[in-house]
Amino acid sequence: MSSCTSGEGVASNSRQTPNIRLHIHPSGLIKSPIVNKLMRRKLTSSDPNQDRLAAEEYKAKRLISLARARRLRVAAEERHGLSELQEFRVLINAAKEGAEFTSLDPQTAIDLARAARDTLAAEEKLEQLKVAECEEQLAILRDSLRQLMHAFRIPTFKLTGSLLYSMIIAFVSTPQ
């Protein structure tokens, strides 16, 4: 969205009314929480659910939650890797002794079963944390989309109102 301070290029009647000045906010200001708080006071009631500063705080909390989900996933990847390593070590030790995984002595069989169980449990936890991380990311993307859609409605309202105002002024000031 561009900023237009004179009536140039807005409507064909703008040449007839050179005194009309339009105030259009660029997208950077539209997305700014402070400017939006001031703009909303002019355009709407001060509904706390739509407060931009509260929205920015919520967004920051979401980003922290995503960072936490990523840290948990990375830690689960490490645990999964360590579990696999332990499982491979049991298999390597059994192979060094000439055993195959289909005919293990009781202690090695128990060690391999525990290592396999731990690996599968770690993999399940890892997949759960991957899903949780993706859900956090999706929530952030949805919030961002809603914020952009809301930001788009404000300039559309202002632009429609400004154009309507300029058309009314042009109609009223045109001699009949």
mmCIF file of C-alpha atoms in Angstrom:
data_model
loop_
_atom_site.group_PDB
_atom_site.id
_atom_site.type_symbol
_atom_site.label_atom_id
_atom_site.label_comp_id
_atom_site.label_asym_id
_atom_site.label_seq_id
_atom_site.Cartn_x
_atom_site.Cartn_y
_atom_site.Cartn_z
ATOM 1 C CA MET A 1 0.000 0.000 0.000
ATOM 2 C CA SER A 2 1.483 3.315 -0.959
ATOM 3 C CA SER A 3 1.259 6.593 0.860
ATOM 4 C CA CYS A 4 -0.604 9.310 -1.010
ATOM 5 C CA THR A 5 -0.736 12.790 0.467
ATOM 6 C CA SER A 6 -2.248 14.583 -2.472
ATOM 7 C CA GLY A 7 -5.254 13.561 -4.500
ATOM 8 C CA GLU A 8 -3.078 12.547 -7.481
ATOM 9 C CA GLY A 9 -4.030 9.320 -9.203
ATOM 10 C CA VAL A 10 -6.753 8.448 -6.716
ATOM 11 C CA ALA A 11 -9.810 9.480 -8.700
ATOM 12 C CA SER A 12 -10.469 11.276 -11.968
ATOM 13 C CA ASN A 13 -12.297 14.027 -10.028
ATOM 14 C CA SER A 14 -9.155 14.830 -8.012
ATOM 15 C CA ARG A 15 -8.137 17.519 -10.522
ATOM 16 C CA GLN A 16 -11.399 19.351 -9.830
ATOM 17 C CA THR A 17 -10.773 19.354 -6.072
ATOM 18 C CA PRO A 18 -7.057 20.078 -5.551
ATOM 19 C CA ASN A 19 -7.559 20.941 -1.866
ATOM 20 C CA ILE A 20 -8.415 17.348 -0.880
ATOM 21 C CA ARG A 21 -5.628 15.705 1.112
ATOM 22 C CA LEU A 22 -5.758 11.962 1.749
ATOM 23 C CA HIS A 23 -3.965 10.340 4.644
ATOM 24 C CA ILE A 24 -2.997 6.716 3.920
ATOM 25 C CA HIS A 25 -0.784 4.652 6.240
ATOM 26 C CA PRO A 26 1.932 2.492 4.679
ATOM 27 C CA SER A 27 1.923 -1.211 5.595
ATOM 28 C CA GLY A 28 4.771 -0.816 8.110
ATOM 29 C CA LEU A 29 2.696 1.607 10.154
ATOM 30 C CA ILE A 30 -0.459 -0.458 9.747
ATOM 31 C CA LYS A 31 1.323 -3.436 11.317
ATOM 32 C CA SER A 32 2.889 -1.341 14.110
ATOM 33 C CA PRO A 33 1.229 -2.079 17.473
ATOM 34 C CA ILE A 34 1.523 1.481 18.744
ATOM 35 C CA VAL A 35 0.176 3.147 15.597
ATOM 36 C CA ASN A 36 -2.626 0.608 15.404
ATOM 37 C CA LYS A 37 -3.610 1.309 18.993
ATOM 38 C CA LEU A 38 -3.886 5.017 18.144
ATOM 39 C CA MET A 39 -5.692 4.328 14.844
ATOM 40 C CA ARG A 40 -8.169 1.984 16.499
ATOM 41 C CA ARG A 41 -9.103 4.635 19.045
ATOM 42 C CA LYS A 42 -10.241 6.721 16.092
ATOM 43 C CA LEU A 43 -11.917 3.886 14.170
ATOM 44 C CA THR A 44 -13.340 1.476 16.746
ATOM 45 C CA SER A 45 -14.042 1.058 20.395
ATOM 46 C CA SER A 46 -11.132 -0.008 22.577
ATOM 47 C CA ASP A 47 -11.914 -3.729 22.783
ATOM 48 C CA PRO A 48 -9.217 -5.435 24.904
ATOM 49 C CA ASN A 49 -9.474 -8.585 22.755
ATOM 50 C CA GLN A 50 -8.282 -6.593 19.744
ATOM 51 C CA ASP A 51 -5.617 -4.601 21.513
ATOM 52 C CA ARG A 52 -2.492 -4.664 19.346
ATOM 53 C CA LEU A 53 -0.115 -4.474 22.271
ATOM 54 C CA ALA A 54 -1.767 -7.483 23.857
ATOM 55 C CA ALA A 55 -1.569 -9.206 20.481
ATOM 56 C CA GLU A 56 2.160 -8.510 20.305
ATOM 57 C CA GLU A 57 2.599 -9.918 23.807
ATOM 58 C CA TYR A 58 0.631 -13.010 22.774
ATOM 59 C CA LYS A 59 2.805 -13.337 19.662
ATOM 60 C CA ALA A 60 5.973 -13.163 21.765
ATOM 61 C CA LYS A 61 4.613 -15.881 24.074
ATOM 62 C CA ARG A 62 3.829 -18.036 21.032
ATOM 63 C CA LEU A 63 7.394 -17.603 19.753
ATOM 64 C CA ILE A 64 8.758 -18.598 23.166
ATOM 65 C CA SER A 65 6.500 -21.649 23.133
ATOM 66 C CA LEU A 66 7.774 -22.577 19.665
ATOM 67 C CA ALA A 67 11.381 -22.188 20.823
ATOM 68 C CA ARG A 68 10.624 -24.456 23.798
ATOM 69 C CA ALA A 69 9.019 -27.040 21.495
ATOM 70 C CA ARG A 70 12.108 -26.951 19.275
ATOM 71 C CA ARG A 71 14.430 -27.434 22.270
ATOM 72 C CA LEU A 72 12.360 -30.404 23.453
ATOM 73 C CA ARG A 73 12.445 -31.932 19.965
ATOM 74 C CA VAL A 74 16.213 -31.493 19.715
ATOM 75 C CA ALA A 75 16.681 -33.116 23.134
ATOM 76 C CA ALA A 76 14.411 -35.995 22.042
ATOM 77 C CA GLU A 77 16.495 -36.411 18.874
ATOM 78 C CA GLU A 78 19.579 -36.723 21.069
ATOM 79 C CA ARG A 79 17.877 -39.274 23.355
ATOM 80 C CA HIS A 80 16.750 -41.246 20.291
ATOM 81 C CA GLY A 81 20.284 -41.201 18.882
ATOM 82 C CA LEU A 82 21.743 -42.346 22.196
ATOM 83 C CA SER A 83 19.174 -45.159 22.407
ATOM 84 C CA GLU A 84 20.038 -46.323 18.901
ATOM 85 C CA LEU A 85 23.730 -46.149 19.767
ATOM 86 C CA GLN A 86 23.166 -48.353 22.812
ATOM 87 C CA GLU A 87 21.186 -50.835 20.715
ATOM 88 C CA PHE A 88 23.968 -50.979 18.107
ATOM 89 C CA ARG A 89 26.598 -51.453 20.823
ATOM 90 C CA VAL A 90 24.722 -54.474 22.159
ATOM 91 C CA LEU A 91 24.531 -55.904 18.633
ATOM 92 C CA ILE A 92 28.231 -55.169 17.969
ATOM 93 C CA ASN A 93 29.287 -56.816 21.252
ATOM 94 C CA ALA A 94 27.137 -59.853 20.426
ATOM 95 C CA ALA A 95 28.656 -60.027 16.939
ATOM 96 C CA LYS A 96 32.191 -59.832 18.422
ATOM 97 C CA GLU A 97 31.343 -62.885 20.531
ATOM 98 C CA GLY A 98 30.159 -64.700 17.405
ATOM 99 C CA ALA A 99 26.428 -64.538 18.277
ATOM 100 C CA GLU A 100 23.645 -63.531 15.931
ATOM 101 C CA PHE A 101 20.571 -61.606 17.034
ATOM 102 C CA THR A 102 18.462 -64.705 16.327
ATOM 103 C CA SER A 103 20.335 -66.818 18.913
ATOM 104 C CA LEU A 104 21.540 -64.732 21.844
ATOM 105 C CA ASP A 105 22.430 -65.779 25.356
ATOM 106 C CA PRO A 106 19.843 -64.711 27.971
ATOM 107 C CA GLN A 107 21.705 -61.635 29.277
ATOM 108 C CA THR A 108 22.487 -60.288 25.785
ATOM 109 C CA ALA A 109 18.870 -60.957 24.725
ATOM 110 C CA ILE A 110 17.603 -58.955 27.724
ATOM 111 C CA ASP A 111 20.086 -56.126 26.973
ATOM 112 C CA LEU A 112 19.011 -56.018 23.313
ATOM 113 C CA ALA A 113 15.301 -56.136 24.204
ATOM 114 C CA ARG A 114 15.734 -53.220 26.638
ATOM 115 C CA ALA A 115 17.776 -51.247 24.118
ATOM 116 C CA ALA A 116 15.182 -51.890 21.371
ATOM 117 C CA ARG A 117 12.358 -50.893 23.750
ATOM 118 C CA ASP A 118 14.212 -47.690 24.719
ATOM 119 C CA THR A 119 14.894 -46.865 21.060
ATOM 120 C CA LEU A 120 11.243 -47.327 20.082
ATOM 121 C CA ALA A 121 10.042 -45.309 23.096
ATOM 122 C CA ALA A 122 12.507 -42.525 22.256
ATOM 123 C CA GLU A 123 11.382 -42.571 18.625
ATOM 124 C CA GLU A 124 7.712 -42.364 19.652
ATOM 125 C CA LYS A 125 8.461 -39.414 21.962
ATOM 126 C CA LEU A 126 10.456 -37.747 19.196
ATOM 127 C CA GLU A 127 7.556 -38.060 16.746
ATOM 128 C CA GLN A 128 5.132 -36.653 19.337
ATOM 129 C CA LEU A 129 7.430 -33.665 19.886
ATOM 130 C CA LYS A 130 7.786 -33.127 16.134
ATOM 131 C CA VAL A 131 4.005 -32.950 15.877
ATOM 132 C CA ALA A 132 3.826 -30.531 18.834
ATOM 133 C CA GLU A 133 6.482 -28.327 17.229
ATOM 134 C CA CYS A 134 4.589 -28.327 13.923
ATOM 135 C CA GLU A 135 1.362 -27.438 15.744
ATOM 136 C CA GLU A 136 3.094 -24.487 17.423
ATOM 137 C CA GLN A 137 4.463 -23.337 14.065
ATOM 138 C CA LEU A 138 1.028 -23.722 12.461
ATOM 139 C CA ALA A 139 -0.585 -21.688 15.244
ATOM 140 C CA ILE A 140 1.964 -18.905 14.696
ATOM 141 C CA LEU A 141 1.316 -18.948 10.944
ATOM 142 C CA ARG A 142 -2.450 -18.799 11.511
ATOM 143 C CA ASP A 143 -2.032 -15.907 13.953
ATOM 144 C CA SER A 144 0.172 -14.092 11.458
ATOM 145 C CA LEU A 145 -2.399 -14.606 8.707
ATOM 146 C CA ARG A 146 -5.197 -13.291 10.947
ATOM 147 C CA GLN A 147 -3.068 -10.264 11.848
ATOM 148 C CA LEU A 148 -2.394 -9.506 8.189
ATOM 149 C CA MET A 149 -6.071 -9.939 7.313
ATOM 150 C CA HIS A 150 -6.991 -7.545 10.131
ATOM 151 C CA ALA A 151 -4.308 -5.086 9.023
ATOM 152 C CA PHE A 152 -5.715 -5.237 5.491
ATOM 153 C CA ARG A 153 -9.231 -4.370 6.706
ATOM 154 C CA ILE A 154 -8.092 -1.095 8.333
ATOM 155 C CA PRO A 155 -6.615 0.497 5.170
ATOM 156 C CA THR A 156 -9.517 -0.820 3.076
ATOM 157 C CA PHE A 157 -11.933 0.892 5.466
ATOM 158 C CA LYS A 158 -9.872 4.082 5.493
ATOM 159 C CA LEU A 159 -9.378 4.060 1.710
ATOM 160 C CA THR A 160 -13.064 3.424 1.046
ATOM 161 C CA GLY A 161 -14.015 6.189 3.469
ATOM 162 C CA SER A 162 -11.479 8.604 1.965
ATOM 163 C CA LEU A 163 -12.611 7.910 -1.579
ATOM 164 C CA LEU A 164 -16.251 8.227 -0.585
ATOM 165 C CA TYR A 165 -15.476 11.524 1.146
ATOM 166 C CA SER A 166 -13.640 12.867 -1.916
ATOM 167 C CA MET A 167 -16.502 11.815 -4.203
ATOM 168 C CA ILE A 168 -19.042 13.550 -1.957
ATOM 169 C CA ILE A 169 -16.922 16.719 -1.856
ATOM 170 C CA ALA A 170 -16.507 16.613 -5.636
ATOM 171 C CA PHE A 171 -20.246 16.148 -6.127
ATOM 172 C CA VAL A 172 -21.174 18.928 -3.687
ATOM 173 C CA SER A 173 -18.608 21.399 -5.055
ATOM 174 C CA THR A 174 -19.468 20.762 -8.721
ATOM 175 C CA PRO A 175 -21.762 23.522 -10.079
ATOM 176 C CA GLN A 176 -25.044 22.126 -11.327
#
